[in-house]
């Protein structure tokens, strides 16, 4: 149970919305106590709209709901961080985020989600599923092939060739991680523990 201090901001607290998988910041909104209770009960983000002067559930018109995964309170107990699974674009403009960044800085996590979706819902036209159909040995072999091609591109080819081969390597490594029941989070936690 979070003890949120709604008194500091005339009954409103800022709420930072972050994608639970990619960790991209999607938007900022405000909640009063009633909006917070509704969000907790329904597990869908509801704000207090300052312009409409009413509760507003994100996605109530578009269907692009923000499904709450976890909630966190800052050290002063007056700002909320919500990790969510967005059911579509977050911004009313159709963008994934309300913040205009040059690119999705955490696209690898989004790619991991796409690969998992292809695994969970296989289709004949999916390269991921055709590769998985050939078995883990073939997936591991592809990672090895792409690693060699990346080294060759780094030493003898153009920067664009190196970028393309590095991209192929990362993609196939993500497929292999998923095949082993792991993901980028596993690797990130391991790297973090080795850094300490």
mmCIF file with all atom_site columns, C-alpha atoms in Angstrom:
data_model
loop_
_atom_site.group_PDB
_atom_site.id
_atom_site.type_symbol
_atom_site.label_atom_id
_atom_site.label_alt_id
_atom_site.label_comp_id
_atom_site.label_asym_id
_atom_site.label_entity_id
_atom_site.label_seq_id
_atom_site.pdbx_PDB_ins_code
_atom_site.Cartn_x
_atom_site.Cartn_y
_atom_site.Cartn_z
_atom_site.occupancy
_atom_site.B_iso_or_equiv
_atom_site.pdbx_formal_charge
_atom_site.auth_seq_id
_atom_site.auth_comp_id
_atom_site.auth_asym_id
_atom_site.auth_atom_id
_atom_site.pdbx_PDB_model_num
ATOM 1   C CA . UNK A 1 1   ? 0.000   0.000   0.000   1.00 0.00 ? 1   UNK A CA 1
ATOM 2   C CA . UNK A 1 2   ? 1.534   3.285   -1.096  1.00 0.00 ? 2   UNK A CA 1
ATOM 3   C CA . UNK A 1 3   ? 1.158   6.315   1.153   1.00 0.00 ? 3   UNK A CA 1
ATOM 4   C CA . UNK A 1 4   ? 0.894   9.026   -1.511  1.00 0.00 ? 4   UNK A CA 1
ATOM 5   C CA . UNK A 1 5   ? 1.049   12.652  -0.363  1.00 0.00 ? 5   UNK A CA 1
ATOM 6   C CA . UNK A 1 6   ? -1.669  14.378  -2.396  1.00 0.00 ? 6   UNK A CA 1
ATOM 7   C CA . UNK A 1 7   ? -1.522  17.509  -0.235  1.00 0.00 ? 7   UNK A CA 1
ATOM 8   C CA . UNK A 1 8   ? 1.588   19.082  -1.802  1.00 0.00 ? 8   UNK A CA 1
ATOM 9   C CA . UNK A 1 9   ? 0.126   19.762  -5.240  1.00 0.00 ? 9   UNK A CA 1
ATOM 10  C CA . UNK A 1 10  ? -3.409  20.877  -4.368  1.00 0.00 ? 10  UNK A CA 1
ATOM 11  C CA . UNK A 1 11  ? -4.607  17.311  -4.465  1.00 0.00 ? 11  UNK A CA 1
ATOM 12  C CA . UNK A 1 12  ? -2.690  16.281  -7.606  1.00 0.00 ? 12  UNK A CA 1
ATOM 13  C CA . UNK A 1 13  ? 0.538   14.335  -8.016  1.00 0.00 ? 13  UNK A CA 1
ATOM 14  C CA . UNK A 1 14  ? 2.556   13.905  -11.223 1.00 0.00 ? 14  UNK A CA 1
ATOM 15  C CA . UNK A 1 15  ? 2.601   10.405  -12.689 1.00 0.00 ? 15  UNK A CA 1
ATOM 16  C CA . UNK A 1 16  ? 5.398   9.246   -14.990 1.00 0.00 ? 16  UNK A CA 1
ATOM 17  C CA . UNK A 1 17  ? 4.304   6.481   -17.375 1.00 0.00 ? 17  UNK A CA 1
ATOM 18  C CA . UNK A 1 18  ? 7.025   4.086   -18.512 1.00 0.00 ? 18  UNK A CA 1
ATOM 19  C CA . UNK A 1 19  ? 6.815   1.032   -20.787 1.00 0.00 ? 19  UNK A CA 1
ATOM 20  C CA . UNK A 1 20  ? 7.391   -1.990  -18.541 1.00 0.00 ? 20  UNK A CA 1
ATOM 21  C CA . UNK A 1 21  ? 9.473   -3.830  -21.132 1.00 0.00 ? 21  UNK A CA 1
ATOM 22  C CA . UNK A 1 22  ? 11.311  -1.194  -23.126 1.00 0.00 ? 22  UNK A CA 1
ATOM 23  C CA . UNK A 1 23  ? 11.581  1.252   -20.189 1.00 0.00 ? 23  UNK A CA 1
ATOM 24  C CA . UNK A 1 24  ? 10.810  4.110   -22.559 1.00 0.00 ? 24  UNK A CA 1
ATOM 25  C CA . UNK A 1 25  ? 9.101   7.059   -20.885 1.00 0.00 ? 25  UNK A CA 1
ATOM 26  C CA . UNK A 1 26  ? 5.730   7.348   -22.615 1.00 0.00 ? 26  UNK A CA 1
ATOM 27  C CA . UNK A 1 27  ? 3.988   10.292  -20.986 1.00 0.00 ? 27  UNK A CA 1
ATOM 28  C CA . UNK A 1 28  ? 3.371   12.386  -17.900 1.00 0.00 ? 28  UNK A CA 1
ATOM 29  C CA . UNK A 1 29  ? -0.041  12.909  -16.340 1.00 0.00 ? 29  UNK A CA 1
ATOM 30  C CA . UNK A 1 30  ? -1.607  13.843  -13.013 1.00 0.00 ? 30  UNK A CA 1
ATOM 31  C CA . UNK A 1 31  ? -3.727  11.936  -10.538 1.00 0.00 ? 31  UNK A CA 1
ATOM 32  C CA . UNK A 1 32  ? -5.865  12.870  -7.618  1.00 0.00 ? 32  UNK A CA 1
ATOM 33  C CA . UNK A 1 33  ? -6.747  10.323  -4.960  1.00 0.00 ? 33  UNK A CA 1
ATOM 34  C CA . UNK A 1 34  ? -9.873  9.182   -6.814  1.00 0.00 ? 34  UNK A CA 1
ATOM 35  C CA . UNK A 1 35  ? -7.913  8.602   -10.051 1.00 0.00 ? 35  UNK A CA 1
ATOM 36  C CA . UNK A 1 36  ? -5.303  6.629   -8.105  1.00 0.00 ? 36  UNK A CA 1
ATOM 37  C CA . UNK A 1 37  ? -7.935  4.407   -6.480  1.00 0.00 ? 37  UNK A CA 1
ATOM 38  C CA . UNK A 1 38  ? -9.574  3.727   -9.865  1.00 0.00 ? 38  UNK A CA 1
ATOM 39  C CA . UNK A 1 39  ? -6.173  2.930   -11.402 1.00 0.00 ? 39  UNK A CA 1
ATOM 40  C CA . UNK A 1 40  ? -5.402  0.521   -8.561  1.00 0.00 ? 40  UNK A CA 1
ATOM 41  C CA . UNK A 1 41  ? -8.788  -1.187  -8.811  1.00 0.00 ? 41  UNK A CA 1
ATOM 42  C CA . UNK A 1 42  ? -8.938  -1.552  -12.606 1.00 0.00 ? 42  UNK A CA 1
ATOM 43  C CA . UNK A 1 43  ? -5.208  -1.899  -13.372 1.00 0.00 ? 43  UNK A CA 1
ATOM 44  C CA . UNK A 1 44  ? -5.702  0.628   -16.194 1.00 0.00 ? 44  UNK A CA 1
ATOM 45  C CA . UNK A 1 45  ? -4.219  4.101   -15.866 1.00 0.00 ? 45  UNK A CA 1
ATOM 46  C CA . UNK A 1 46  ? -6.753  6.796   -15.019 1.00 0.00 ? 46  UNK A CA 1
ATOM 47  C CA . UNK A 1 47  ? -5.661  10.416  -14.727 1.00 0.00 ? 47  UNK A CA 1
ATOM 48  C CA . UNK A 1 48  ? -7.315  13.545  -13.483 1.00 0.00 ? 48  UNK A CA 1
ATOM 49  C CA . UNK A 1 49  ? -7.560  15.735  -16.565 1.00 0.00 ? 49  UNK A CA 1
ATOM 50  C CA . UNK A 1 50  ? -6.788  19.322  -15.624 1.00 0.00 ? 50  UNK A CA 1
ATOM 51  C CA . UNK A 1 51  ? -8.251  20.633  -18.887 1.00 0.00 ? 51  UNK A CA 1
ATOM 52  C CA . UNK A 1 52  ? -11.480 18.577  -18.679 1.00 0.00 ? 52  UNK A CA 1
ATOM 53  C CA . UNK A 1 53  ? -11.657 18.818  -14.872 1.00 0.00 ? 53  UNK A CA 1
ATOM 54  C CA . UNK A 1 54  ? -12.648 15.167  -14.567 1.00 0.00 ? 54  UNK A CA 1
ATOM 55  C CA . UNK A 1 55  ? -11.257 11.638  -14.341 1.00 0.00 ? 55  UNK A CA 1
ATOM 56  C CA . UNK A 1 56  ? -9.950  10.372  -17.657 1.00 0.00 ? 56  UNK A CA 1
ATOM 57  C CA . UNK A 1 57  ? -8.932  6.775   -18.339 1.00 0.00 ? 57  UNK A CA 1
ATOM 58  C CA . UNK A 1 58  ? -6.167  6.709   -20.939 1.00 0.00 ? 58  UNK A CA 1
ATOM 59  C CA . UNK A 1 59  ? -7.569  4.832   -23.925 1.00 0.00 ? 59  UNK A CA 1
ATOM 60  C CA . UNK A 1 60  ? -11.246 5.351   -23.081 1.00 0.00 ? 60  UNK A CA 1
ATOM 61  C CA . UNK A 1 61  ? -11.862 6.581   -26.641 1.00 0.00 ? 61  UNK A CA 1
ATOM 62  C CA . UNK A 1 62  ? -8.981  5.044   -28.633 1.00 0.00 ? 62  UNK A CA 1
ATOM 63  C CA . UNK A 1 63  ? -8.785  1.662   -26.891 1.00 0.00 ? 63  UNK A CA 1
ATOM 64  C CA . UNK A 1 64  ? -5.056  2.291   -26.308 1.00 0.00 ? 64  UNK A CA 1
ATOM 65  C CA . UNK A 1 65  ? -5.204  1.528   -22.606 1.00 0.00 ? 65  UNK A CA 1
ATOM 66  C CA . UNK A 1 66  ? -2.178  1.562   -20.343 1.00 0.00 ? 66  UNK A CA 1
ATOM 67  C CA . UNK A 1 67  ? -2.247  -1.691  -18.360 1.00 0.00 ? 67  UNK A CA 1
ATOM 68  C CA . UNK A 1 68  ? -0.445  -1.313  -15.027 1.00 0.00 ? 68  UNK A CA 1
ATOM 69  C CA . UNK A 1 69  ? 2.351   -3.776  -14.328 1.00 0.00 ? 69  UNK A CA 1
ATOM 70  C CA . UNK A 1 70  ? 3.805   -2.116  -11.224 1.00 0.00 ? 70  UNK A CA 1
ATOM 71  C CA . UNK A 1 71  ? 3.740   1.157   -9.337  1.00 0.00 ? 71  UNK A CA 1
ATOM 72  C CA . UNK A 1 72  ? 6.490   2.988   -7.478  1.00 0.00 ? 72  UNK A CA 1
ATOM 73  C CA . UNK A 1 73  ? 6.484   6.035   -5.248  1.00 0.00 ? 73  UNK A CA 1
ATOM 74  C CA . UNK A 1 74  ? 9.386   8.488   -5.115  1.00 0.00 ? 74  UNK A CA 1
ATOM 75  C CA . UNK A 1 75  ? 11.311  9.274   -1.931  1.00 0.00 ? 75  UNK A CA 1
ATOM 76  C CA . UNK A 1 76  ? 9.158   12.353  -1.160  1.00 0.00 ? 76  UNK A CA 1
ATOM 77  C CA . UNK A 1 77  ? 5.932   10.362  -1.658  1.00 0.00 ? 77  UNK A CA 1
ATOM 78  C CA . UNK A 1 78  ? 4.568   12.933  -4.104  1.00 0.00 ? 78  UNK A CA 1
ATOM 79  C CA . UNK A 1 79  ? 5.388   11.475  -7.538  1.00 0.00 ? 79  UNK A CA 1
ATOM 80  C CA . UNK A 1 80  ? 4.300   8.115   -8.953  1.00 0.00 ? 80  UNK A CA 1
ATOM 81  C CA . UNK A 1 81  ? 6.112   5.980   -11.518 1.00 0.00 ? 81  UNK A CA 1
ATOM 82  C CA . UNK A 1 82  ? 3.871   3.484   -13.304 1.00 0.00 ? 82  UNK A CA 1
ATOM 83  C CA . UNK A 1 83  ? 5.323   0.691   -15.402 1.00 0.00 ? 83  UNK A CA 1
ATOM 84  C CA . UNK A 1 84  ? 2.729   -0.281  -17.993 1.00 0.00 ? 84  UNK A CA 1
ATOM 85  C CA . UNK A 1 85  ? 2.021   -2.484  -20.964 1.00 0.00 ? 85  UNK A CA 1
ATOM 86  C CA . UNK A 1 86  ? 0.581   -0.092  -23.571 1.00 0.00 ? 86  UNK A CA 1
ATOM 87  C CA . UNK A 1 87  ? -2.206  -1.477  -25.763 1.00 0.00 ? 87  UNK A CA 1
ATOM 88  C CA . UNK A 1 88  ? -1.165  0.725   -28.674 1.00 0.00 ? 88  UNK A CA 1
ATOM 89  C CA . UNK A 1 89  ? 0.341   4.156   -29.247 1.00 0.00 ? 89  UNK A CA 1
ATOM 90  C CA . UNK A 1 90  ? 0.370   6.289   -26.110 1.00 0.00 ? 90  UNK A CA 1
ATOM 91  C CA . UNK A 1 91  ? 0.262   9.753   -27.665 1.00 0.00 ? 91  UNK A CA 1
ATOM 92  C CA . UNK A 1 92  ? -2.946  11.180  -29.154 1.00 0.00 ? 92  UNK A CA 1
ATOM 93  C CA . UNK A 1 93  ? -0.876  11.916  -32.293 1.00 0.00 ? 93  UNK A CA 1
ATOM 94  C CA . UNK A 1 94  ? -0.408  8.174   -32.852 1.00 0.00 ? 94  UNK A CA 1
ATOM 95  C CA . UNK A 1 95  ? 3.198   8.142   -31.668 1.00 0.00 ? 95  UNK A CA 1
ATOM 96  C CA . UNK A 1 96  ? 4.444   5.494   -29.278 1.00 0.00 ? 96  UNK A CA 1
ATOM 97  C CA . UNK A 1 97  ? 5.437   8.226   -26.796 1.00 0.00 ? 97  UNK A CA 1
ATOM 98  C CA . UNK A 1 98  ? 4.365   11.795  -26.089 1.00 0.00 ? 98  UNK A CA 1
ATOM 99  C CA . UNK A 1 99  ? 8.046   12.738  -26.097 1.00 0.00 ? 99  UNK A CA 1
ATOM 100 C CA . UNK A 1 100 ? 9.537   13.313  -29.531 1.00 0.00 ? 100 UNK A CA 1
ATOM 101 C CA . UNK A 1 101 ? 12.785  11.385  -29.369 1.00 0.00 ? 101 UNK A CA 1
ATOM 102 C CA . UNK A 1 102 ? 14.831  10.614  -32.489 1.00 0.00 ? 102 UNK A CA 1
ATOM 103 C CA . UNK A 1 103 ? 14.288  6.882   -32.094 1.00 0.00 ? 103 UNK A CA 1
ATOM 104 C CA . UNK A 1 104 ? 13.088  4.348   -29.563 1.00 0.00 ? 104 UNK A CA 1
ATOM 105 C CA . UNK A 1 105 ? 16.211  4.122   -27.414 1.00 0.00 ? 105 UNK A CA 1
ATOM 106 C CA . UNK A 1 106 ? 15.098  0.740   -26.138 1.00 0.00 ? 106 UNK A CA 1
ATOM 107 C CA . UNK A 1 107 ? 14.023  -0.819  -29.413 1.00 0.00 ? 107 UNK A CA 1
ATOM 108 C CA . UNK A 1 108 ? 15.902  -4.024  -28.571 1.00 0.00 ? 108 UNK A CA 1
ATOM 109 C CA . UNK A 1 109 ? 13.383  -4.664  -25.797 1.00 0.00 ? 109 UNK A CA 1
ATOM 110 C CA . UNK A 1 110 ? 10.549  -4.002  -28.240 1.00 0.00 ? 110 UNK A CA 1
ATOM 111 C CA . UNK A 1 111 ? 12.159  -6.389  -30.739 1.00 0.00 ? 111 UNK A CA 1
ATOM 112 C CA . UNK A 1 112 ? 12.370  -8.974  -27.975 1.00 0.00 ? 112 UNK A CA 1
ATOM 113 C CA . UNK A 1 113 ? 8.615   -8.517  -27.421 1.00 0.00 ? 113 UNK A CA 1
ATOM 114 C CA . UNK A 1 114 ? 7.983   -8.979  -31.182 1.00 0.00 ? 114 UNK A CA 1
ATOM 115 C CA . UNK A 1 115 ? 10.049  -12.176 -31.226 1.00 0.00 ? 115 UNK A CA 1
ATOM 116 C CA . UNK A 1 116 ? 8.152   -13.509 -28.192 1.00 0.00 ? 116 UNK A CA 1
ATOM 117 C CA . UNK A 1 117 ? 4.863   -12.696 -29.934 1.00 0.00 ? 117 UNK A CA 1
ATOM 118 C CA . UNK A 1 118 ? 5.986   -14.674 -33.005 1.00 0.00 ? 118 UNK A CA 1
ATOM 119 C CA . UNK A 1 119 ? 6.839   -17.601 -30.719 1.00 0.00 ? 119 UNK A CA 1
ATOM 120 C CA . UNK A 1 120 ? 3.526   -17.400 -28.852 1.00 0.00 ? 120 UNK A CA 1
ATOM 121 C CA . UNK A 1 121 ? 1.465   -16.998 -32.037 1.00 0.00 ? 121 UNK A CA 1
ATOM 122 C CA . UNK A 1 122 ? 3.344   -18.921 -34.754 1.00 0.00 ? 122 UNK A CA 1
ATOM 123 C CA . UNK A 1 123 ? 2.616   -18.375 -38.416 1.00 0.00 ? 123 UNK A CA 1
ATOM 124 C CA . UNK A 1 124 ? 4.063   -19.920 -41.562 1.00 0.00 ? 124 UNK A CA 1
ATOM 125 C CA . UNK A 1 125 ? 5.329   -16.611 -42.912 1.00 0.00 ? 125 UNK A CA 1
ATOM 126 C CA . UNK A 1 126 ? 7.361   -15.838 -39.778 1.00 0.00 ? 126 UNK A CA 1
ATOM 127 C CA . UNK A 1 127 ? 11.135  -16.126 -40.163 1.00 0.00 ? 127 UNK A CA 1
ATOM 128 C CA . UNK A 1 128 ? 11.425  -16.605 -36.392 1.00 0.00 ? 128 UNK A CA 1
ATOM 129 C CA . UNK A 1 129 ? 9.175   -19.645 -36.502 1.00 0.00 ? 129 UNK A CA 1
ATOM 130 C CA . UNK A 1 130 ? 10.832  -21.122 -39.590 1.00 0.00 ? 130 UNK A CA 1
ATOM 131 C CA . UNK A 1 131 ? 14.193  -20.779 -37.839 1.00 0.00 ? 131 UNK A CA 1
ATOM 132 C CA . UNK A 1 132 ? 12.866  -22.275 -34.600 1.00 0.00 ? 132 UNK A CA 1
ATOM 133 C CA . UNK A 1 133 ? 11.389  -25.152 -36.614 1.00 0.00 ? 133 UNK A CA 1
ATOM 134 C CA . UNK A 1 134 ? 14.940  -26.133 -37.591 1.00 0.00 ? 134 UNK A CA 1
ATOM 135 C CA . UNK A 1 135 ? 15.936  -26.556 -33.935 1.00 0.00 ? 135 UNK A CA 1
ATOM 136 C CA . UNK A 1 136 ? 18.263  -24.962 -31.434 1.00 0.00 ? 136 UNK A CA 1
ATOM 137 C CA . UNK A 1 137 ? 21.385  -26.223 -33.208 1.00 0.00 ? 137 UNK A CA 1
ATOM 138 C CA . UNK A 1 138 ? 20.467  -24.243 -36.329 1.00 0.00 ? 138 UNK A CA 1
ATOM 139 C CA . UNK A 1 139 ? 19.653  -21.139 -34.287 1.00 0.00 ? 139 UNK A CA 1
ATOM 140 C CA . UNK A 1 140 ? 23.024  -21.353 -32.504 1.00 0.00 ? 140 UNK A CA 1
ATOM 141 C CA . UNK A 1 141 ? 24.759  -21.928 -35.850 1.00 0.00 ? 141 UNK A CA 1
ATOM 142 C CA . UNK A 1 142 ? 23.112  -18.781 -37.249 1.00 0.00 ? 142 UNK A CA 1
ATOM 143 C CA . UNK A 1 143 ? 24.437  -16.768 -34.297 1.00 0.00 ? 143 UNK A CA 1
ATOM 144 C CA . UNK A 1 144 ? 27.924  -18.100 -35.050 1.00 0.00 ? 144 UNK A CA 1
ATOM 145 C CA . UNK A 1 145 ? 27.628  -17.301 -38.756 1.00 0.00 ? 145 UNK A CA 1
ATOM 146 C CA . UNK A 1 146 ? 26.422  -13.773 -38.033 1.00 0.00 ? 146 UNK A CA 1
ATOM 147 C CA . UNK A 1 147 ? 29.249  -13.250 -35.528 1.00 0.00 ? 147 UNK A CA 1
ATOM 148 C CA . UNK A 1 148 ? 31.841  -14.214 -38.162 1.00 0.00 ? 148 UNK A CA 1
ATOM 149 C CA . UNK A 1 149 ? 30.173  -11.971 -40.753 1.00 0.00 ? 149 UNK A CA 1
ATOM 150 C CA . UNK A 1 150 ? 30.199  -9.103  -38.226 1.00 0.00 ? 150 UNK A CA 1
ATOM 151 C CA . UNK A 1 151 ? 33.939  -9.533  -37.636 1.00 0.00 ? 151 UNK A CA 1
ATOM 152 C CA . UNK A 1 152 ? 34.641  -9.624  -41.377 1.00 0.00 ? 152 UNK A CA 1
ATOM 153 C CA . UNK A 1 153 ? 32.527  -6.505  -41.942 1.00 0.00 ? 153 UNK A CA 1
ATOM 154 C CA . UNK A 1 154 ? 34.339  -4.691  -39.119 1.00 0.00 ? 154 UNK A CA 1
ATOM 155 C CA . UNK A 1 155 ? 37.740  -5.453  -40.648 1.00 0.00 ? 155 UNK A CA 1
ATOM 156 C CA . UNK A 1 156 ? 37.128  -5.275  -44.395 1.00 0.00 ? 156 UNK A CA 1
ATOM 157 C CA . UNK A 1 157 ? 33.783  -3.731  -45.321 1.00 0.00 ? 157 UNK A CA 1
ATOM 158 C CA . UNK A 1 158 ? 31.897  -0.445  -45.080 1.00 0.00 ? 158 UNK A CA 1
ATOM 159 C CA . UNK A 1 159 ? 30.390  0.983   -41.914 1.00 0.00 ? 159 UNK A CA 1
ATOM 160 C CA . UNK A 1 160 ? 26.922  0.214   -43.289 1.00 0.00 ? 160 UNK A CA 1
ATOM 161 C CA . UNK A 1 161 ? 27.904  -3.430  -43.870 1.00 0.00 ? 161 UNK A CA 1
ATOM 162 C CA . UNK A 1 162 ? 29.155  -3.573  -40.283 1.00 0.00 ? 162 UNK A CA 1
ATOM 163 C CA . UNK A 1 163 ? 25.893  -2.050  -38.991 1.00 0.00 ? 163 UNK A CA 1
ATOM 164 C CA . UNK A 1 164 ? 23.815  -4.539  -40.995 1.00 0.00 ? 164 UNK A CA 1
ATOM 165 C CA . UNK A 1 165 ? 25.831  -7.548  -39.843 1.00 0.00 ? 165 UNK A CA 1
ATOM 166 C CA . UNK A 1 166 ? 25.757  -6.350  -36.223 1.00 0.00 ? 166 UNK A CA 1
ATOM 167 C CA . UNK A 1 167 ? 21.978  -6.007  -36.494 1.00 0.00 ? 167 UNK A CA 1
ATOM 168 C CA . UNK A 1 168 ? 21.687  -9.561  -37.868 1.00 0.00 ? 168 UNK A CA 1
ATOM 169 C CA . UNK A 1 169 ? 23.866  -10.831 -35.020 1.00 0.00 ? 169 UNK A CA 1
ATOM 170 C CA . UNK A 1 170 ? 21.774  -9.143  -32.334 1.00 0.00 ? 170 UNK A CA 1
ATOM 171 C CA . UNK A 1 171 ? 18.518  -10.348 -33.892 1.00 0.00 ? 171 UNK A CA 1
ATOM 172 C CA . UNK A 1 172 ? 19.636  -13.974 -34.030 1.00 0.00 ? 172 UNK A CA 1
ATOM 173 C CA . UNK A 1 173 ? 21.067  -13.769 -30.502 1.00 0.00 ? 173 UNK A CA 1
ATOM 174 C CA . UNK A 1 174 ? 17.649  -12.564 -29.262 1.00 0.00 ? 174 UNK A CA 1
ATOM 175 C CA . UNK A 1 175 ? 15.985  -15.544 -30.945 1.00 0.00 ? 175 UNK A CA 1
ATOM 176 C CA . UNK A 1 176 ? 18.520  -17.889 -29.305 1.00 0.00 ? 176 UNK A CA 1
ATOM 177 C CA . UNK A 1 177 ? 17.962  -16.297 -25.896 1.00 0.00 ? 177 UNK A CA 1
ATOM 178 C CA . UNK A 1 178 ? 14.206  -16.788 -26.265 1.00 0.00 ? 178 UNK A CA 1
ATOM 179 C CA . UNK A 1 179 ? 14.733  -20.389 -27.370 1.00 0.00 ? 179 UNK A CA 1
ATOM 180 C CA . UNK A 1 180 ? 16.681  -20.925 -24.143 1.00 0.00 ? 180 UNK A CA 1
ATOM 181 C CA . UNK A 1 181 ? 13.864  -19.317 -22.128 1.00 0.00 ? 181 UNK A CA 1
ATOM 182 C CA . UNK A 1 182 ? 15.846  -16.168 -21.401 1.00 0.00 ? 182 UNK A CA 1
ATOM 183 C CA . UNK A 1 183 ? 15.869  -12.566 -22.500 1.00 0.00 ? 183 UNK A CA 1
ATOM 184 C CA . UNK A 1 184 ? 17.737  -9.286  -22.397 1.00 0.00 ? 184 UNK A CA 1
ATOM 185 C CA . UNK A 1 185 ? 16.770  -8.839  -18.741 1.00 0.00 ? 185 UNK A CA 1
ATOM 186 C CA . UNK A 1 186 ? 18.756  -11.985 -17.878 1.00 0.00 ? 186 UNK A CA 1
ATOM 187 C CA . UNK A 1 187 ? 21.839  -10.644 -19.641 1.00 0.00 ? 187 UNK A CA 1
ATOM 188 C CA . UNK A 1 188 ? 21.425  -7.123  -18.209 1.00 0.00 ? 188 UNK A CA 1
ATOM 189 C CA . UNK A 1 189 ? 21.189  -8.462  -14.642 1.00 0.00 ? 189 UNK A CA 1
ATOM 190 C CA . UNK A 1 190 ? 24.277  -10.611 -15.197 1.00 0.00 ? 190 UNK A CA 1
ATOM 191 C CA . UNK A 1 191 ? 26.271  -7.722  -16.635 1.00 0.00 ? 191 UNK A CA 1
ATOM 192 C CA . UNK A 1 192 ? 25.163  -5.467  -13.791 1.00 0.00 ? 192 UNK A CA 1
ATOM 193 C CA . UNK A 1 193 ? 26.220  -8.018  -11.168 1.00 0.00 ? 193 UNK A CA 1
ATOM 194 C CA . UNK A 1 194 ? 29.621  -8.421  -12.858 1.00 0.00 ? 194 UNK A CA 1
ATOM 195 C CA . UNK A 1 195 ? 30.116  -4.648  -12.935 1.00 0.00 ? 195 UNK A CA 1
ATOM 196 C CA . UNK A 1 196 ? 29.772  -4.237  -9.151  1.00 0.00 ? 196 UNK A CA 1
#
